Amino acid sequence: MEPIESKRITKNLLFIKDNITQLEKIMDKLIEDDCLGMDERADILSAKRTDKQCHKLLDILLKRGGNSYSSFIEALEVSGNHHVATRIQHKDLQKDDTSFLHVKEDTFTVNGKIEFEEAEVIQLYEEKEMYLERVKELEVSCTLLQNENYLKEHKIDKLNQDVWLLKQNAQQKYDEIDNVDETCVEHLRKLDEVEAQCKTLEEENAHLQIVQRRLQETISDKEVTMKNLNQEREFYKKQMNILQADLRQLQNDNAEKDAKIQTLNEQIRQLKIDLQNTRQAMDKMATDSRVAMEQLKTDHSNRFNQLDNKLDCVLKMLKTSKMVDGNVLKSADVNKNTRKQSIGSHKTENRPCTNASRNKP
């Protein structure tokens, strides 16, 4: 394990212990990747507390090295600990977004729509982080290609300089050949005296011609090499343009994702406001209903009182006129008292509910 990878784990030790889940599933994935043994798994599970088990597992991975870091990150992704893996990978690369990672999902009752949009926001955030990593990789690739292109151009310049030197040498040899020819013409008159010297000069001339041919072949090879290098330079330029276009596309996609996240957050906020307004409207309707019921009860009581008054008047008139039997009057009085008692009990039963009963859902 690289030092930077060990540091990523140790700097997030408390966060890992507090937020990790599915520890057995993580260990099974590490066993598949040959980063953990069966006996070590049993030893880890022997600890009673989860944080102790997690501490033992991390201690083994830090000492093990190799590809244990990448296997551990993959195991976290497989076991559903995406937030833990994201925190470990991006702790040193960007500011800690603790408010985002520790936010608990609120439970809403409006058709489950808000919960679904919050999960989509989390997914878009993870996609944004992935695109940022891809952009950084492309920037590194562009830098490498630029460096390689610079080396190729430097090599081409060096080859051009070599060709120029070879041409200078060839010209020098041509001058030497001309000088030899002039010497030969000058001494033709003394052919008998310098016959041996002429043979030597002819041999040198032949040798110089061979050298000339070799120089021409070398120049041809250098020109071919220079042509190939120019072709490679054009190829790498095209690759660089393609990578730059991909980089711009990824940046545009990233901007679209950010805009979509902002829109979803605004929709969530609007839904919360609508829910609060709905609750206030329902409370107002309930209050209006109670007031209307009290008013209706009051109206009925007044009507019953008016009827009782009219009935009293009728009974008095009947008593005065003595046209009705006394038993009938007594029966009317009894019915009147019974009705009053019934109205009183009805009022008691329909008395407005207490604050405790009104507050019940």
GROMACS .gro file of C-alpha atoms in nm:
model
  361
    1MET     CA    1   0.000   0.000   0.000
    2GLU     CA    2   0.131   0.344  -0.095
    3PRO     CA    3   0.196   0.599   0.185
    4ILE     CA    4  -0.073   0.831   0.048
    5GLU     CA    5  -0.324   0.544   0.055
    6SER     CA    6  -0.237   0.460   0.415
    7LYS     CA    7  -0.275   0.827   0.504
    8ARG     CA    8  -0.619   0.841   0.344
    9ILE     CA    9  -0.736   0.556   0.568
   10THR     CA   10  -0.577   0.685   0.890
   11LYS     CA   11  -0.710   1.040   0.840
   12ASN     CA   12  -1.065   0.899   0.809
   13LEU     CA   13  -1.034   0.640   1.088
   14LEU     CA   14  -1.310   0.781   1.312
   15PHE     CA   15  -1.545   0.837   1.019
   16ILE     CA   16  -1.495   0.480   0.896
   17LYS     CA   17  -1.565   0.332   1.241
   18ASP     CA   18  -1.879   0.543   1.293
   19ASN     CA   19  -2.035   0.492   0.948
   20ILE     CA   20  -1.926   0.152   0.812
   21THR     CA   21  -2.187  -0.125   0.777
   22GLN     CA   22  -2.198  -0.481   0.637
   23LEU     CA   23  -1.853  -0.560   0.781
   24GLU     CA   24  -1.882  -0.933   0.710
   25LYS     CA   25  -1.966  -0.868   0.345
   26ILE     CA   26  -1.661  -0.640   0.318
   27MET     CA   27  -1.436  -0.912   0.464
   28ASP     CA   28  -1.576  -1.172   0.221
   29LYS     CA   29  -1.487  -0.944  -0.071
   30LEU     CA   30  -1.134  -0.896   0.067
   31ILE     CA   31  -1.096  -1.275   0.100
   32GLU     CA   32  -1.193  -1.313  -0.268
   33ASP     CA   33  -0.918  -1.063  -0.359
   34ASP     CA   34  -0.659  -1.253  -0.146
   35CYS     CA   35  -0.622  -0.953   0.086
   36LEU     CA   36  -0.754  -1.134   0.395
   37GLY     CA   37  -0.736  -1.487   0.532
   38MET     CA   38  -1.012  -1.702   0.681
   39ASP     CA   39  -0.832  -1.722   1.015
   40GLU     CA   40  -0.797  -1.344   1.021
   41ARG     CA   41  -1.169  -1.310   0.951
   42ALA     CA   42  -1.251  -1.534   1.247
   43ASP     CA   43  -1.013  -1.336   1.468
   44ILE     CA   44  -1.178  -1.008   1.367
   45LEU     CA   45  -1.529  -1.139   1.435
   46SER     CA   46  -1.419  -1.260   1.780
   47ALA     CA   47  -1.424  -0.897   1.896
   48LYS     CA   48  -1.761  -0.811   2.053
   49ARG     CA   49  -1.784  -0.446   1.949
   50THR     CA   50  -1.815  -0.335   1.587
   51ASP     CA   51  -1.559  -0.055   1.621
   52LYS     CA   52  -1.304  -0.305   1.758
   53GLN     CA   53  -1.370  -0.537   1.461
   54CYS     CA   54  -1.326  -0.246   1.220
   55HIS     CA   55  -1.002  -0.141   1.393
   56LYS     CA   56  -0.857  -0.492   1.360
   57LEU     CA   57  -0.951  -0.509   0.991
   58LEU     CA   58  -0.792  -0.170   0.911
   59ASP     CA   59  -0.477  -0.263   1.106
   60ILE     CA   60  -0.437  -0.580   0.896
   61LEU     CA   61  -0.494  -0.392   0.567
   62LEU     CA   62  -0.242  -0.119   0.655
   63LYS     CA   63   0.023  -0.379   0.733
   64ARG     CA   64  -0.061  -0.597   0.434
   65GLY     CA   65   0.008  -0.346   0.154
   66GLY     CA   66  -0.017  -0.451  -0.211
   67ASN     CA   67  -0.357  -0.387  -0.367
   68SER     CA   68  -0.536  -0.397  -0.031
   69TYR     CA   69  -0.636  -0.030  -0.061
   70SER     CA   70  -0.811  -0.067  -0.399
   71SER     CA   71  -0.974  -0.393  -0.285
   72PHE     CA   72  -1.099  -0.224   0.032
   73ILE     CA   73  -1.250   0.066  -0.168
   74GLU     CA   74  -1.418  -0.181  -0.406
   75ALA     CA   75  -1.551  -0.382  -0.111
   76LEU     CA   76  -1.703  -0.065   0.036
   77GLU     CA   77  -1.878   0.009  -0.296
   78VAL     CA   78  -2.012  -0.347  -0.325
   79SER     CA   79  -2.142  -0.353   0.036
   80GLY     CA   80  -2.334  -0.026   0.001
   81ASN     CA   81  -2.086   0.198   0.187
   82HIS     CA   82  -2.058   0.447  -0.101
   83HIS     CA   83  -2.037   0.749   0.130
   84VAL     CA   84  -1.743   0.596   0.320
   85ALA     CA   85  -1.554   0.518  -0.004
   86THR     CA   86  -1.618   0.869  -0.136
   87ARG     CA   87  -1.494   1.028   0.187
   88ILE     CA   88  -1.171   0.819   0.184
   89GLN     CA   89  -1.091   0.888  -0.182
   90HIS     CA   90  -1.156   1.263  -0.173
   91LYS     CA   91  -1.039   1.362   0.177
   92ASP     CA   92  -0.715   1.521   0.054
   93LEU     CA   93  -0.838   1.636  -0.288
   94GLN     CA   94  -1.121   1.868  -0.194
   95LYS     CA   95  -1.283   2.029   0.107
   96ASP     CA   96  -1.473   1.796   0.338
   97ASP     CA   97  -1.837   1.811   0.260
   98THR     CA   98  -1.938   1.684   0.603
   99SER     CA   99  -2.273   1.856   0.589
  100PHE     CA  100  -2.358   1.651   0.282
  101LEU     CA  101  -2.223   1.317   0.407
  102HIS     CA  102  -2.385   1.335   0.754
  103VAL     CA  103  -2.728   1.457   0.647
  104LYS     CA  104  -2.991   1.200   0.739
  105GLU     CA  105  -3.268   1.139   0.492
  106ASP     CA  106  -3.595   1.296   0.611
  107THR     CA  107  -3.909   1.084   0.591
  108PHE     CA  108  -4.192   1.250   0.404
  109THR     CA  109  -4.546   1.130   0.337
  110VAL     CA  110  -4.615   1.305   0.005
  111ASN     CA  111  -4.617   0.993  -0.220
  112GLY     CA  112  -4.246   0.931  -0.146
  113LYS     CA  113  -4.147   1.186  -0.412
  114ILE     CA  114  -3.909   1.389  -0.193
  115GLU     CA  115  -3.716   1.079  -0.080
  116PHE     CA  116  -3.666   0.973  -0.443
  117GLU     CA  117  -3.535   1.318  -0.546
  118GLU     CA  118  -3.288   1.330  -0.254
  119ALA     CA  119  -3.147   0.992  -0.364
  120GLU     CA  120  -3.115   1.128  -0.717
  121VAL     CA  121  -2.924   1.431  -0.583
  122ILE     CA  122  -2.680   1.197  -0.406
  123GLN     CA  123  -2.632   0.996  -0.725
  124LEU     CA  124  -2.570   1.314  -0.927
  125TYR     CA  125  -2.316   1.430  -0.670
  126GLU     CA  126  -2.126   1.100  -0.705
  127GLU     CA  127  -2.138   1.129  -1.085
  128LYS     CA  128  -1.999   1.482  -1.056
  129GLU     CA  129  -1.707   1.354  -0.848
  130MET     CA  130  -1.642   1.081  -1.106
  131TYR     CA  131  -1.640   1.337  -1.392
  132LEU     CA  132  -1.400   1.558  -1.194
  133GLU     CA  133  -1.162   1.263  -1.157
  134ARG     CA  134  -1.191   1.195  -1.531
  135VAL     CA  135  -1.115   1.562  -1.610
  136LYS     CA  136  -0.803   1.549  -1.394
  137GLU     CA  137  -0.688   1.229  -1.569
  138LEU     CA  138  -0.738   1.394  -1.909
  139GLU     CA  139  -0.542   1.700  -1.799
  140VAL     CA  140  -0.255   1.474  -1.693
  141SER     CA  141  -0.273   1.293  -2.029
  142CYS     CA  142  -0.261   1.625  -2.216
  143THR     CA  143   0.043   1.731  -2.015
  144LEU     CA  144   0.220   1.404  -2.094
  145LEU     CA  145   0.143   1.438  -2.465
  146GLN     CA  146   0.270   1.796  -2.468
  147ASN     CA  147   0.594   1.687  -2.302
  148GLU     CA  148   0.634   1.401  -2.547
  149ASN     CA  149   0.567   1.635  -2.840
  150TYR     CA  150   0.832   1.875  -2.707
  151LEU     CA  151   1.084   1.587  -2.691
  152LYS     CA  152   0.999   1.486  -3.049
  153GLU     CA  153   1.051   1.841  -3.175
  154HIS     CA  154   1.380   1.863  -2.991
  155LYS     CA  155   1.486   1.536  -3.151
  156ILE     CA  156   1.388   1.665  -3.496
  157ASP     CA  157   1.596   1.980  -3.443
  158LYS     CA  158   1.891   1.766  -3.345
  159LEU     CA  159   1.850   1.551  -3.656
  160ASN     CA  160   1.834   1.864  -3.873
  161GLN     CA  161   2.158   1.980  -3.718
  162ASP     CA  162   2.317   1.639  -3.788
  163VAL     CA  163   2.204   1.660  -4.151
  164TRP     CA  164   2.354   2.006  -4.181
  165LEU     CA  165   2.685   1.880  -4.040
  166LEU     CA  166   2.683   1.586  -4.281
  167LYS     CA  167   2.624   1.822  -4.572
  168GLN     CA  168   2.913   2.038  -4.456
  169ASN     CA  169   3.137   1.731  -4.438
  170ALA     CA  170   3.025   1.625  -4.784
  171GLN     CA  171   3.101   1.970  -4.923
  172GLN     CA  172   3.441   1.955  -4.759
  173LYS     CA  173   3.503   1.619  -4.922
  174TYR     CA  174   3.392   1.759  -5.258
  175ASP     CA  175   3.640   2.042  -5.215
  176GLU     CA  176   3.911   1.792  -5.131
  177ILE     CA  177   3.823   1.594  -5.443
  178ASP     CA  178   3.843   1.911  -5.654
  179ASN     CA  179   4.181   1.987  -5.503
  180VAL     CA  180   4.301   1.636  -5.581
  181ASP     CA  181   4.179   1.667  -5.939
  182GLU     CA  182   4.361   1.993  -5.981
  183THR     CA  183   4.674   1.835  -5.842
  184CYS     CA  184   4.640   1.546  -6.086
  185VAL     CA  185   4.603   1.783  -6.385
  186GLU     CA  186   4.895   1.986  -6.268
  187HIS     CA  187   5.118   1.685  -6.243
  188LEU     CA  188   5.011   1.507  -6.560
  189ARG     CA  189   5.311   1.644  -6.732
  190LYS     CA  190   5.521   1.466  -6.477
  191LEU     CA  191   5.336   1.137  -6.512
  192ASP     CA  192   5.649   0.927  -6.523
  193GLU     CA  193   5.780   1.079  -6.204
  194VAL     CA  194   5.463   1.073  -6.005
  195GLU     CA  195   5.302   0.752  -6.138
  196ALA     CA  196   5.302   0.595  -5.793
  197GLN     CA  197   5.154   0.910  -5.645
  198CYS     CA  198   4.880   0.913  -5.910
  199LYS     CA  199   4.782   0.555  -5.827
  200THR     CA  200   4.759   0.652  -5.462
  201LEU     CA  201   4.546   0.949  -5.546
  202GLU     CA  202   4.315   0.732  -5.758
  203GLU     CA  203   4.270   0.496  -5.466
  204GLU     CA  204   4.193   0.789  -5.240
  205ASN     CA  205   3.947   0.918  -5.496
  206ALA     CA  206   3.771   0.581  -5.505
  207HIS     CA  207   3.761   0.577  -5.128
  208LEU     CA  208   3.617   0.927  -5.118
  209GLN     CA  209   3.347   0.826  -5.364
  210ILE     CA  210   3.255   0.535  -5.139
  211VAL     CA  211   3.240   0.774  -4.846
  212GLN     CA  212   3.026   1.009  -5.051
  213ARG     CA  213   2.779   0.733  -5.135
  214ARG     CA  214   2.764   0.634  -4.772
  215LEU     CA  215   2.703   0.994  -4.673
  216GLN     CA  216   2.424   1.023  -4.928
  217GLU     CA  217   2.265   0.703  -4.796
  218THR     CA  218   2.295   0.835  -4.441
  219ILE     CA  219   2.135   1.163  -4.546
  220SER     CA  220   1.849   0.971  -4.712
  221ASP     CA  221   1.796   0.765  -4.396
  222LYS     CA  222   1.795   1.080  -4.186
  223GLU     CA  223   1.540   1.239  -4.417
  224VAL     CA  224   1.316   0.932  -4.391
  225THR     CA  225   1.351   0.939  -4.012
  226MET     CA  226   1.268   1.309  -4.007
  227LYS     CA  227   0.960   1.245  -4.223
  228ASN     CA  228   0.842   0.970  -3.985
  229LEU     CA  229   0.895   1.199  -3.688
  230ASN     CA  230   0.690   1.470  -3.858
  231GLN     CA  231   0.409   1.219  -3.915
  232GLU     CA  232   0.423   1.113  -3.550
  233ARG     CA  233   0.411   1.476  -3.443
  234GLU     CA  234   0.098   1.534  -3.654
  235PHE     CA  235  -0.061   1.221  -3.507
  236TYR     CA  236   0.003   1.334  -3.151
  237LYS     CA  237  -0.130   1.680  -3.232
  238LYS     CA  238  -0.455   1.521  -3.351
  239GLN     CA  239  -0.472   1.307  -3.037
  240MET     CA  240  -0.418   1.617  -2.826
  241ASN     CA  241  -0.704   1.797  -3.005
  242ILE     CA  242  -0.933   1.498  -2.946
  243LEU     CA  243  -0.845   1.491  -2.576
  244GLN     CA  244  -0.906   1.865  -2.546
  245ALA     CA  245  -1.249   1.822  -2.710
  246ASP     CA  246  -1.331   1.540  -2.466
  247LEU     CA  247  -1.220   1.764  -2.181
  248ARG     CA  248  -1.452   2.043  -2.293
  249GLN     CA  249  -1.740   1.795  -2.328
  250LEU     CA  250  -1.684   1.664  -1.976
  251GLN     CA  251  -1.677   2.019  -1.841
  252ASN     CA  252  -2.010   2.093  -2.015
  253ASP     CA  253  -2.162   1.771  -1.875
  254ASN     CA  254  -2.041   1.869  -1.530
  255ALA     CA  255  -2.209   2.210  -1.561
  256GLU     CA  256  -2.537   2.043  -1.668
  257LYS     CA  257  -2.521   1.809  -1.368
  258ASP     CA  258  -2.470   2.106  -1.136
  259ALA     CA  259  -2.771   2.285  -1.285
  260LYS     CA  260  -2.986   1.974  -1.246
  261ILE     CA  261  -2.882   1.935  -0.882
  262GLN     CA  262  -2.975   2.297  -0.816
  263THR     CA  263  -3.316   2.247  -0.983
  264LEU     CA  264  -3.391   1.937  -0.775
  265ASN     CA  265  -3.296   2.118  -0.454
  266GLU     CA  266  -3.534   2.401  -0.547
  267GLN     CA  267  -3.815   2.149  -0.614
  268ILE     CA  268  -3.758   1.984  -0.275
  269ARG     CA  269  -3.774   2.323  -0.102
  270GLN     CA  270  -4.098   2.410  -0.288
  271LEU     CA  271  -4.255   2.075  -0.190
  272LYS     CA  272  -4.174   2.140   0.175
  273ILE     CA  273  -4.337   2.484   0.152
  274ASP     CA  274  -4.649   2.331  -0.015
  275LEU     CA  275  -4.672   2.067   0.259
  276GLN     CA  276  -4.656   2.333   0.531
  277ASN     CA  277  -4.923   2.544   0.356
  278THR     CA  278  -5.149   2.238   0.323
  279ARG     CA  279  -5.120   2.162   0.693
  280GLN     CA  280  -5.201   2.525   0.781
  281ALA     CA  281  -5.506   2.517   0.551
  282MET     CA  282  -5.631   2.193   0.713
  283ASP     CA  283  -5.589   2.342   1.062
  284LYS     CA  284  -5.784   2.649   0.953
  285MET     CA  285  -6.063   2.432   0.808
  286ALA     CA  286  -6.087   2.234   1.134
  287THR     CA  287  -6.109   2.558   1.336
  288ASP     CA  288  -6.379   2.696   1.103
  289SER     CA  289  -6.575   2.369   1.134
  290ARG     CA  290  -6.568   2.385   1.515
  291VAL     CA  291  -6.685   2.748   1.512
  292ALA     CA  292  -6.968   2.662   1.270
  293MET     CA  293  -7.074   2.367   1.489
  294GLU     CA  294  -7.086   2.588   1.800
  295GLN     CA  295  -7.292   2.845   1.611
  296LEU     CA  296  -7.531   2.572   1.491
  297LYS     CA  297  -7.574   2.443   1.847
  298THR     CA  298  -7.645   2.795   1.969
  299ASP     CA  299  -7.907   2.846   1.695
  300HIS     CA  300  -8.083   2.519   1.785
  301SER     CA  301  -8.087   2.610   2.154
  302ASN     CA  302  -8.246   2.946   2.075
  303ARG     CA  303  -8.510   2.777   1.860
  304PHE     CA  304  -8.593   2.527   2.136
  305ASN     CA  305  -8.623   2.813   2.385
  306GLN     CA  306  -8.859   2.995   2.152
  307LEU     CA  307  -9.072   2.681   2.117
  308ASP     CA  308  -9.080   2.639   2.495
  309ASN     CA  309  -9.193   2.998   2.539
  310LYS     CA  310  -9.467   2.951   2.283
  311LEU     CA  311  -9.573   2.627   2.451
  312ASP     CA  312  -9.588   2.803   2.789
  313CYS     CA  313  -9.809   3.068   2.641
  314VAL     CA  314 -10.040   2.806   2.495
  315LEU     CA  315 -10.060   2.619   2.826
  316LYS     CA  316 -10.139   2.936   3.014
  317MET     CA  317 -10.412   3.017   2.770
  318LEU     CA  318 -10.551   2.668   2.808
  319LYS     CA  319 -10.543   2.688   3.187
  320THR     CA  320 -10.714   3.023   3.178
  321SER     CA  321 -10.986   2.904   2.947
  322LYS     CA  322 -11.021   2.573   3.138
  323MET     CA  323 -11.093   2.400   2.813
  324VAL     CA  324 -10.837   2.128   2.869
  325ASP     CA  325 -10.826   1.853   3.126
  326GLY     CA  326 -10.569   1.888   3.411
  327ASN     CA  327 -10.404   1.560   3.316
  328VAL     CA  328 -10.327   1.698   2.972
  329LEU     CA  329 -10.161   2.004   3.125
  330LYS     CA  330  -9.957   1.792   3.360
  331SER     CA  331  -9.849   1.574   3.068
  332ALA     CA  332  -9.742   1.886   2.876
  333ASP     CA  333  -9.539   2.009   3.173
  334VAL     CA  334  -9.373   1.675   3.207
  335ASN     CA  335  -9.287   1.671   2.836
  336LYS     CA  336  -9.148   2.023   2.864
  337ASN     CA  337  -8.924   1.932   3.157
  338THR     CA  338  -8.812   1.617   2.980
  339ARG     CA  339  -8.722   1.818   2.671
  340LYS     CA  340  -8.523   2.070   2.880
  341GLN     CA  341  -8.333   1.790   3.047
  342SER     CA  342  -8.266   1.634   2.706
  343ILE     CA  343  -8.139   1.967   2.571
  344GLY     CA  344  -7.917   2.015   2.876
  345SER     CA  345  -7.767   1.669   2.841
  346HIS     CA  346  -7.722   1.725   2.467
  347LYS     CA  347  -7.531   2.048   2.540
  348THR     CA  348  -7.314   1.869   2.793
  349GLU     CA  349  -7.234   1.591   2.549
  350ASN     CA  350  -7.163   1.836   2.264
  351ARG     CA  351  -6.953   2.071   2.476
  352PRO     CA  352  -6.642   2.191   2.281
  353CYS     CA  353  -6.351   1.953   2.303
  354THR     CA  354  -6.052   2.032   2.521
  355ASN     CA  355  -5.715   2.142   2.393
  356ALA     CA  356  -5.579   1.793   2.441
  357SER     CA  357  -5.853   1.636   2.227
  358ARG     CA  358  -5.820   1.905   1.959
  359ASN     CA  359  -5.447   1.843   1.933
  360LYS     CA  360  -5.499   1.475   1.859
  361PRO     CA  361  -5.425   1.389   1.494
   0.00000   0.00000   0.00000
